[in-house]
C-alpha cells in the first residue's frame, strides 16, 4: 500500500497497482522508503481524493478490459465479432463514467488539471483538456469571456480592426 | 512567424539559405505593410542582457509587427525587472492564468480553426496564445493535407487557403509586457542562428579510398561510426540533382512529408519560406518506386553491398529513403529500427551529426524500459541550447561531425543519433543488415514485444520467422556459423579478461602476450 499526503495534511492509502498509474508516483516509489508517505505539495485533500478516485477506477476498468482476438481465421470469425462487441461495450462504459466524473465545478476542473499534470496522469490530462476545450467549442467570444472571467483588454479601435481580421471565422 | 527571414533562394542559384551562410541576417519585405515600433529603452526588455549567456544569440529583437509576430519576452525579463510590472499573459487569461503554457497549448490544439479564431478575440493574451503558429500547422495539415500553398506562416496559409484571400493585418494592435518562456523559447528556436561553436568539434574518424575489408574490420565489425570520403564521386545525382531537374523528373509525384504527401513544387515553396522550430521534413521510403529515374542516379557504395533483408523480396521492411529539408530540419535522437546499420550520403547541402554509442543515452532523452518509445520532448535546436554543452566534456562524449556534399556517414547499429540540416539539403539513406549484425537483428525481431518494436512493415509479428527461413534457404548454415563464431569470440574475450586480471601489482605486473 502507498500513503499519499496532501498539502493540507490529509492522507489516503492506495494500492500500489493503482498508484503506478501515475508516472510521478512510479518514480517516487522507486526511490522512497515504503513506510513513509509521499507528499503532494500542490494538491489539496479534496482534489487528491478526486484523483485517487480516477486512478482506482481506471485500474478497475483495465482489469475488466475484454481481450481482443487478433488471429484472423474463418473458424474464429464468430468469436472475433463477439470480442469486438464486448470491447465496444466496455469502451462505452468507460466513456459514460468519464463524462460523469468530469462533471465538476470550474475551480475543481483547474485544480484537477494541475493535479493531473503534477502527477503525470496522461488519461486524466486528456480528459481535462477536452473538458476545457468543450467549453470553448462553438461558443461566442462573449460566452467564452464569461466562462473564464476573461477581461477584454482591446481598445474599441483595436477590437474593430481586429475582428475584421477574422471575418472568415465569424461568417459561415 | 516571420520576424527574420533570409531572401528565399533556390538550390541551384545563389548562396543557399541556411545557418552557416549567415553572417548578416537581412530582413525581407513581405507583401504586407509593416509598422515600425519604437525600440523599448528599458533594460529589462532588451535582448542584450547577459544574465544568461544562453541568450547571447544572434537574434535581433525585431522592431516591427507582422501578421503573427509581436514582442513576446522570456519570463526572466519580468522576474528580474521592477516588481511593479504585471504580465499581460496573466491579466488576459482570466481563470485560465493558473494553467502553465504547455497545458494551455494542449487545450488549444483540440480546437478547430473557427473556435481558435474566436478564442483569439477574447483578449490580447488569448490572441497571443492562439497565434502560436504550430497550432495552425496542425490545422492546415488536417484540413488541406498536402495541398496547401505555404505563405509566410501557417496561420496566414490557413486563412489564405480557406478564403482565397490573404488575412487582414490588424494595424493598431499594441501588445506589451507579455512574458512567456514557452512561447518565447519556441520563437527563439525557430529564428535563431545555429551557433558557430556548436560546429567546432568534428571528432569522427574520416577515411578515403579504404578497402571493403578494412571498412569491415575497422568499423563495421567493432560497430564504430566513420565518415567516408570520395566513395560516391561517380553518382550521377551529385551533378544532376538540381532543383530544376528534380522538379521535372518528379513532376506529378507526391512525396511523403511528415504526416502528409505533397508534390515537390509545393514542398519547395514551403521550405523556401518557412522559419519554424520543427520544419516539415521530406522523408520518402518509396521514392525509387515512384520515380524510377531517381534510383538510377545513385548506387549503393561497395562497403554496404551485403543486404540480407533482400532475401525477403517485396516483404522486406522499408530500407531506403530520399531526404530533403530546409535549414533547421532534421531528426532528433533516435536509434534506427530493427537493429539495422545505416549509411547516409549527402548530395546537396550539409548536416551536423551527433552520435552516442548504444550504451550511452543522450542527455534529455528518455527511452521507455522496453525500448518501444523514446521521449525526446525538446526540438533539435532546444537540445543544442540546453543539453549539448553538458555532454561535451563527458568521458563518453558524443561523436560529432559535419557531413558535406559527396560524403557518406556510416551509422553502426544501435547508435543514438541526431541530425540537423545546416542548409537546404538532399540526401539518400539506406538501412541494411550484413553478416556482422545478422544475429543482432534476429534477436531483435524475436523479442516478445516485436509487435510494437519492429518497424517499416505491416507484418511485425512474423517478420522474424519469415526472415530466418528465407536466410536458411538462400544461405544454408550461415546462422549457425555466425553463432559459432560469436561463441568463440566471447570465449576468447573472457580468456583475455581473466589473464589480464591475473597480472596484478603484487606479483610484479606481468602479462602474457596473447
XYZ file of C-alpha atoms in Angstrom, chain B residues 2-512:
511
model
C 8.384 35.770 -39.797
C 10.362 38.114 -37.624
C 13.533 37.428 -39.510
C 13.979 35.837 -42.857
C 16.582 35.412 -45.468
C 15.753 36.110 -49.048
C 14.341 32.937 -50.490
C 16.736 31.266 -52.847
C 16.632 28.185 -54.960
C 19.097 25.372 -54.741
C 20.882 25.994 -57.948
C 21.296 29.728 -57.884
C 22.530 31.938 -55.080
C 24.130 31.126 -51.796
C 21.918 28.568 -50.115
C 19.861 29.830 -47.288
C 20.925 28.312 -44.068
C 22.568 28.726 -40.747
C 26.150 28.526 -41.879
C 25.906 31.061 -44.623
C 24.580 33.722 -42.314
C 26.767 36.497 -41.164
C 24.190 39.175 -41.543
C 20.530 38.480 -41.301
C 18.601 40.510 -43.776
C 15.009 41.387 -43.296
C 12.841 40.513 -46.223
C 9.850 42.566 -47.038
C 6.701 40.514 -47.044
C 3.928 41.900 -49.174
C 2.072 43.272 -46.176
C 2.883 46.638 -44.773
C 4.751 46.530 -41.523
C 4.627 49.156 -38.851
C 7.751 50.161 -37.003
C 7.510 50.119 -33.263
C 9.762 52.272 -31.135
C 12.540 50.228 -29.618
C 11.944 49.937 -25.883
C 14.608 51.655 -23.867
C 14.084 49.869 -20.564
C 16.964 47.489 -19.903
C 14.882 44.541 -18.789
C 13.128 44.248 -22.106
C 16.274 44.436 -24.138
C 17.597 41.270 -25.627
C 21.165 42.206 -24.976
C 21.147 41.406 -21.299
C 23.639 38.764 -20.395
C 22.251 37.292 -17.212
C 22.396 34.060 -19.064
C 24.996 33.545 -21.740
C 22.491 31.318 -23.476
C 20.725 34.464 -24.509
C 23.628 35.852 -26.426
C 22.172 34.595 -29.658
C 22.344 36.307 -32.937
C 18.705 37.191 -32.833
C 17.769 40.767 -33.023
C 14.617 41.797 -31.266
C 12.603 42.758 -34.280
C 11.112 46.164 -34.187
C 8.182 45.613 -36.406
C 4.860 43.858 -36.308
C 3.926 41.288 -38.808
C 0.899 39.090 -39.071
C 1.978 36.749 -36.356
C 4.824 38.495 -34.639
C 4.689 40.562 -31.503
C 7.188 41.060 -28.715
C 6.858 38.012 -26.519
C 9.539 38.161 -23.883
C 11.044 35.463 -21.743
C 9.860 35.194 -18.165
C 13.272 36.193 -16.886
C 12.702 39.703 -18.149
C 9.673 40.027 -15.911
C 11.152 38.332 -12.870
C 14.337 40.354 -12.944
C 12.724 43.661 -13.753
C 10.991 46.135 -11.483
C 8.372 44.445 -9.328
C 5.516 46.682 -10.330
C 5.194 45.080 -13.716
C 2.334 42.749 -14.435
C 2.302 40.047 -17.043
C -0.177 40.682 -19.800
C -0.316 36.944 -20.196
C -1.937 36.513 -16.811
C -4.222 39.514 -16.775
C -5.709 38.499 -20.085
C -6.418 34.846 -19.371
C -8.959 35.169 -16.591
C -9.199 31.981 -14.569
C -7.060 30.143 -17.106
C -3.977 32.048 -15.965
C -3.291 29.335 -13.385
C -2.567 26.808 -16.128
C 1.010 26.602 -17.434
C 1.634 27.428 -21.069
C 2.051 23.865 -22.235
C -1.324 22.816 -20.832
C -2.953 25.834 -22.446
C -1.394 24.815 -25.690
C -2.779 21.315 -25.273
C -6.269 22.721 -24.865
C -5.965 24.974 -27.885
C -4.663 22.131 -30.022
C -8.065 20.476 -29.633
C -9.891 23.382 -31.253
C -10.762 23.740 -34.892
C -9.831 26.899 -36.791
C -13.055 28.765 -36.181
C -13.014 28.145 -32.464
C -9.351 29.065 -32.247
C -10.009 32.303 -34.110
C -12.967 33.184 -31.902
C -10.918 32.403 -28.796
C -8.209 34.715 -30.051
C -10.576 37.670 -29.981
C -11.275 37.425 -26.254
C -8.216 39.363 -25.099
C -4.684 40.252 -26.141
C -3.403 37.304 -24.184
C -5.702 34.801 -25.874
C -4.691 36.407 -29.152
C -1.021 35.721 -28.466
C -1.626 32.118 -27.485
C -3.894 31.481 -30.437
C -1.302 32.868 -32.809
C 1.244 30.230 -31.898
C 1.999 29.000 -35.377
C 2.391 25.273 -34.664
C -1.334 25.248 -33.788
C -2.114 26.455 -37.268
C 0.224 23.986 -38.845
C -1.853 21.117 -37.455
C -4.979 22.768 -38.755
C -3.557 23.263 -42.231
C -2.295 19.699 -42.456
C -5.506 18.127 -41.272
C -7.751 20.261 -43.463
C -5.676 20.586 -46.598
C -3.229 17.698 -46.202
C -0.507 18.119 -48.801
C -2.479 20.546 -50.916
C -1.557 23.777 -49.193
C 0.422 26.644 -50.667
C 2.624 27.889 -47.905
C 2.708 31.653 -47.490
C 4.575 33.439 -44.715
C 3.207 31.463 -41.786
C 0.845 28.612 -41.084
C -1.871 30.906 -39.847
C -1.608 33.003 -42.961
C -1.555 29.835 -45.050
C -4.729 28.551 -43.426
C -6.739 31.708 -43.968
C -5.413 32.110 -47.464
C -6.176 28.513 -48.403
C -9.653 28.784 -46.940
C -10.785 32.145 -48.237
C -8.574 32.546 -51.270
C -7.567 35.913 -49.865
C -4.701 36.884 -47.603
C -5.699 37.544 -43.998
C -6.101 41.164 -42.941
C -3.457 42.642 -40.709
C -4.556 44.469 -37.585
C -2.883 47.832 -37.928
C -3.237 49.134 -34.428
C -2.736 46.161 -32.153
C -0.408 47.055 -29.313
C 0.965 44.272 -27.174
C 3.496 44.929 -24.461
C 4.602 43.259 -21.261
C 3.751 39.774 -22.385
C 6.113 37.253 -20.819
C 6.171 33.541 -21.549
C 9.140 31.192 -21.642
C 7.263 28.547 -23.570
C 6.255 30.831 -26.398
C 9.488 32.773 -26.373
C 11.616 29.638 -26.485
C 9.634 28.360 -29.426
C 10.097 31.625 -31.289
C 13.781 31.707 -30.432
C 14.381 28.203 -31.698
C 12.550 28.994 -34.898
C 14.544 32.114 -35.648
C 17.979 31.884 -34.220
C 21.215 31.134 -35.886
C 22.959 27.829 -35.298
C 25.812 28.843 -33.041
C 29.244 28.513 -34.671
C 30.658 26.942 -31.520
C 28.284 24.006 -31.972
C 30.120 23.224 -35.167
C 33.618 23.377 -33.795
C 34.039 19.781 -32.752
C 34.499 17.249 -35.523
C 35.975 14.140 -33.984
C 34.680 11.373 -36.232
C 37.141 9.083 -37.992
C 37.446 10.002 -41.673
C 38.664 7.642 -44.364
C 39.120 7.912 -48.088
C 39.548 5.050 -50.509
C 39.766 2.248 -47.949
C 39.019 -1.301 -48.982
C 35.809 -3.083 -48.073
C 37.798 -5.435 -45.834
C 39.332 -2.537 -43.993
C 35.935 -0.936 -43.532
C 34.517 -4.174 -42.155
C 37.366 -4.915 -39.784
C 37.960 -1.361 -38.558
C 34.431 -0.061 -38.367
C 31.563 -2.376 -39.194
C 32.684 -5.292 -37.064
C 33.640 -3.263 -33.999
C 30.474 -1.196 -34.593
C 32.124 2.210 -34.870
C 30.987 5.178 -36.946
C 33.106 6.528 -39.777
C 32.831 9.254 -42.382
C 33.756 8.005 -45.833
C 35.037 10.452 -48.386
C 35.141 10.039 -52.107
C 33.020 6.908 -52.370
C 30.072 8.481 -54.162
C 32.048 10.637 -56.592
C 30.619 8.729 -59.528
C 26.996 9.202 -58.565
C 25.125 10.962 -61.377
C 22.943 12.511 -58.674
C 25.748 14.762 -57.481
C 25.741 16.664 -60.752
C 22.211 16.068 -61.958
C 20.075 16.783 -58.941
C 19.468 20.445 -59.349
C 16.112 21.775 -58.371
C 15.075 22.108 -61.979
C 15.945 18.527 -62.777
C 14.144 17.184 -59.739
C 11.029 19.195 -60.431
C 10.912 17.957 -63.972
C 11.736 14.338 -63.228
C 9.365 14.113 -60.283
C 6.559 16.089 -61.799
C 3.208 14.705 -60.715
C 4.679 12.581 -57.919
C 3.753 13.128 -54.310
C 6.362 12.513 -51.647
C 5.905 11.687 -48.007
C 6.358 14.821 -45.903
C 5.639 14.307 -42.241
C 2.017 13.202 -41.949
C 1.030 14.130 -45.499
C 2.059 13.638 -49.093
C 2.849 16.503 -51.388
C 4.305 17.295 -54.792
C 7.813 18.659 -54.918
C 6.858 22.176 -56.084
C 4.675 22.641 -53.065
C 7.338 21.323 -50.764
C 9.954 23.702 -52.131
C 7.516 26.571 -51.839
C 7.188 25.704 -48.169
C 10.836 25.002 -47.441
C 11.987 28.227 -49.091
C 9.810 30.358 -46.865
C 9.404 28.564 -43.609
C 11.045 29.566 -40.399
C 9.918 27.279 -37.607
C 11.231 25.183 -34.777
C 10.476 21.790 -36.291
C 10.277 22.184 -40.076
C 8.469 19.501 -42.023
C 10.892 17.034 -43.475
C 10.530 15.241 -46.812
C 11.338 11.643 -45.978
C 10.112 9.107 -48.505
C 10.747 5.345 -48.447
C 9.188 4.631 -51.817
C 10.993 7.165 -53.949
C 12.502 4.674 -56.355
C 9.104 3.063 -56.893
C 7.540 6.434 -57.528
C 10.268 7.825 -59.787
C 12.432 5.106 -61.292
C 14.971 7.601 -62.608
C 15.968 8.639 -59.106
C 17.001 5.099 -58.329
C 19.245 5.119 -61.394
C 21.041 8.289 -60.356
C 22.770 6.662 -57.413
C 24.359 3.401 -56.429
C 24.961 1.632 -53.131
C 28.622 2.145 -52.173
C 30.703 -1.064 -52.193
C 31.039 -1.100 -48.418
C 27.355 -1.685 -47.983
C 26.586 -4.139 -50.743
C 25.664 -7.013 -48.463
C 21.973 -6.549 -47.899
C 20.481 -9.614 -46.241
C 16.952 -8.271 -45.904
C 16.807 -8.533 -49.673
C 16.023 -12.234 -49.233
C 12.541 -11.132 -48.290
C 11.936 -9.506 -51.654
C 8.750 -7.454 -51.609
C 8.124 -8.329 -47.980
C 11.213 -6.541 -46.724
C 10.739 -3.581 -44.385
C 11.321 -0.046 -45.712
C 15.020 0.343 -46.286
C 15.854 3.379 -48.394
C 14.767 6.973 -48.177
C 15.264 10.205 -50.025
C 15.558 13.055 -47.554
C 15.070 16.727 -48.272
C 14.744 19.605 -45.888
C 15.488 23.249 -45.182
C 17.970 24.556 -42.646
C 16.822 23.532 -39.194
C 15.026 20.386 -40.290
C 16.332 17.038 -39.156
C 15.783 14.168 -36.770
C 16.063 14.335 -33.023
C 17.692 11.497 -31.119
C 16.715 8.004 -32.110
C 18.130 4.550 -32.762
C 17.496 3.089 -36.189
C 14.794 0.469 -36.481
C 15.145 -3.288 -36.326
C 18.730 -3.091 -35.087
C 19.971 -2.331 -38.608
C 23.013 -0.297 -39.561
C 22.765 2.652 -41.904
C 24.636 4.912 -44.267
C 23.667 8.447 -45.159
C 25.049 10.236 -48.215
C 24.761 13.986 -48.680
C 24.073 15.001 -52.248
C 23.391 18.677 -51.614
C 23.891 20.786 -48.529
C 25.374 19.773 -45.198
C 24.343 18.093 -41.970
C 25.560 18.240 -38.400
C 25.614 14.837 -36.713
C 25.765 13.939 -33.039
C 26.178 10.237 -32.220
C 26.229 8.342 -28.941
C 27.130 4.652 -28.603
C 24.301 2.235 -27.761
C 25.053 2.121 -24.041
C 25.058 5.894 -23.557
C 21.645 7.519 -23.512
C 21.953 11.123 -24.714
C 21.048 13.854 -22.211
C 17.449 14.945 -22.457
C 16.313 11.642 -23.932
C 14.117 9.181 -22.065
C 13.646 5.760 -23.573
C 10.918 3.623 -22.058
C 12.178 0.466 -20.288
C 11.082 -1.825 -23.110
C 12.646 0.429 -25.684
C 9.418 0.791 -27.598
C 9.139 4.504 -27.061
C 11.667 7.265 -26.941
C 10.631 10.532 -25.396
C 12.711 13.421 -26.640
C 10.466 16.307 -25.853
C 12.803 19.057 -26.952
C 13.324 20.151 -30.522
C 16.753 19.842 -32.109
C 17.588 23.499 -31.578
C 16.478 23.384 -27.994
C 18.602 20.299 -27.458
C 21.643 22.187 -28.648
C 20.790 25.146 -26.454
C 20.081 23.213 -23.285
C 21.850 19.857 -23.418
C 24.729 19.945 -25.849
C 27.032 21.893 -23.563
C 26.637 19.441 -20.694
C 27.764 16.346 -22.564
C 30.749 17.771 -24.415
C 33.059 17.022 -21.547
C 31.685 13.651 -20.615
C 34.102 10.780 -20.622
C 31.757 9.089 -23.065
C 31.351 12.173 -25.156
C 29.480 12.037 -28.424
C 30.997 11.555 -31.835
C 30.334 14.657 -33.900
C 30.836 15.805 -37.434
C 29.565 17.885 -40.286
C 28.813 15.755 -43.311
C 29.041 17.639 -46.594
C 28.246 17.069 -50.240
C 29.820 13.911 -51.546
C 30.441 12.421 -48.097
C 28.859 9.353 -46.556
C 28.482 8.621 -42.867
C 28.227 5.080 -41.532
C 25.877 4.768 -38.532
C 26.528 1.468 -36.734
C 23.556 -0.440 -35.418
C 22.205 0.610 -32.033
C 23.911 4.002 -32.038
C 21.862 7.019 -30.971
C 21.995 9.825 -33.465
C 20.680 13.330 -34.064
C 20.921 15.127 -37.382
C 20.266 18.741 -38.312
C 20.457 20.258 -41.767
C 22.661 23.335 -41.671
C 21.327 24.491 -45.013
C 18.850 23.160 -47.513
C 19.936 19.555 -48.062
C 19.219 16.484 -50.105
C 20.449 13.087 -49.031
C 19.911 9.396 -49.541
C 19.978 6.965 -46.672
C 19.696 3.211 -46.532
C 19.425 0.764 -43.664
C 20.861 -2.688 -44.063
C 21.712 -5.992 -42.442
C 25.023 -7.672 -43.139
C 26.588 -10.774 -41.642
C 28.094 -8.608 -38.933
C 24.751 -7.726 -37.434
C 22.530 -10.568 -38.653
C 22.359 -12.211 -35.238
C 21.513 -8.887 -33.561
C 18.702 -8.327 -35.974
C 17.270 -11.801 -35.498
C 17.362 -11.328 -31.739
C 15.645 -8.001 -32.057
C 12.890 -9.345 -34.278
C 12.379 -12.208 -31.863
C 11.651 -10.011 -28.875
C 8.335 -10.640 -27.151
C 7.124 -7.121 -27.891
C 8.048 -7.272 -31.542
C 4.588 -6.042 -32.433
C 5.480 -2.573 -31.166
C 9.221 -2.519 -31.706
C 9.564 -3.697 -35.274
C 9.088 -1.013 -37.882
C 8.786 -0.400 -41.582
C 6.497 -3.289 -42.300
C 2.913 -4.380 -41.783
C 3.892 -7.852 -40.704
C 5.727 -7.221 -37.489
C 4.970 -10.363 -35.600
C 6.014 -12.798 -38.290
C 9.000 -10.926 -39.634
C 11.468 -12.891 -37.541
C 10.347 -16.280 -38.789
C 9.995 -15.121 -42.382
C 13.459 -13.618 -42.363
C 15.136 -16.553 -40.663
C 13.543 -19.044 -43.014
C 14.475 -17.023 -46.054
C 18.090 -16.800 -44.885
C 18.223 -20.530 -44.266
C 17.050 -21.082 -47.814
C 19.467 -18.716 -49.511
C 22.441 -19.096 -47.174
C 22.077 -22.508 -45.560
C 24.143 -22.895 -42.424
C 25.029 -19.225 -42.217
C 23.194 -18.529 -38.992
C 24.775 -21.455 -37.196
C 28.200 -20.483 -38.476
C 27.775 -16.969 -37.183
C 26.597 -18.257 -33.818
C 29.654 -20.450 -33.523
C 31.933 -17.556 -34.402
C 30.227 -15.384 -31.830
C 30.665 -18.034 -29.140
C 34.345 -18.397 -29.948
C 34.822 -14.688 -29.826
C 33.061 -14.398 -26.484
C 35.204 -17.211 -25.074
C 38.390 -15.510 -26.271
C 37.422 -12.257 -24.675
C 36.664 -13.937 -21.389
C 40.033 -15.573 -21.527
C 41.744 -12.282 -22.123
C 39.999 -10.660 -19.233
C 40.997 -13.495 -16.928
C 44.659 -13.314 -17.895
C 44.688 -9.590 -17.586
C 43.306 -9.836 -14.099
C 45.983 -12.417 -13.270
C 48.519 -9.653 -13.688
C 48.363 -7.505 -10.616
C 50.765 -5.249 -8.880
C 51.664 -7.672 -6.048
C 53.186 -10.163 -8.452
C 55.078 -7.593 -10.427
C 52.515 -6.885 -13.101
C 53.395 -9.460 -15.742
C 51.195 -10.204 -18.708
C 51.131 -12.991 -21.223
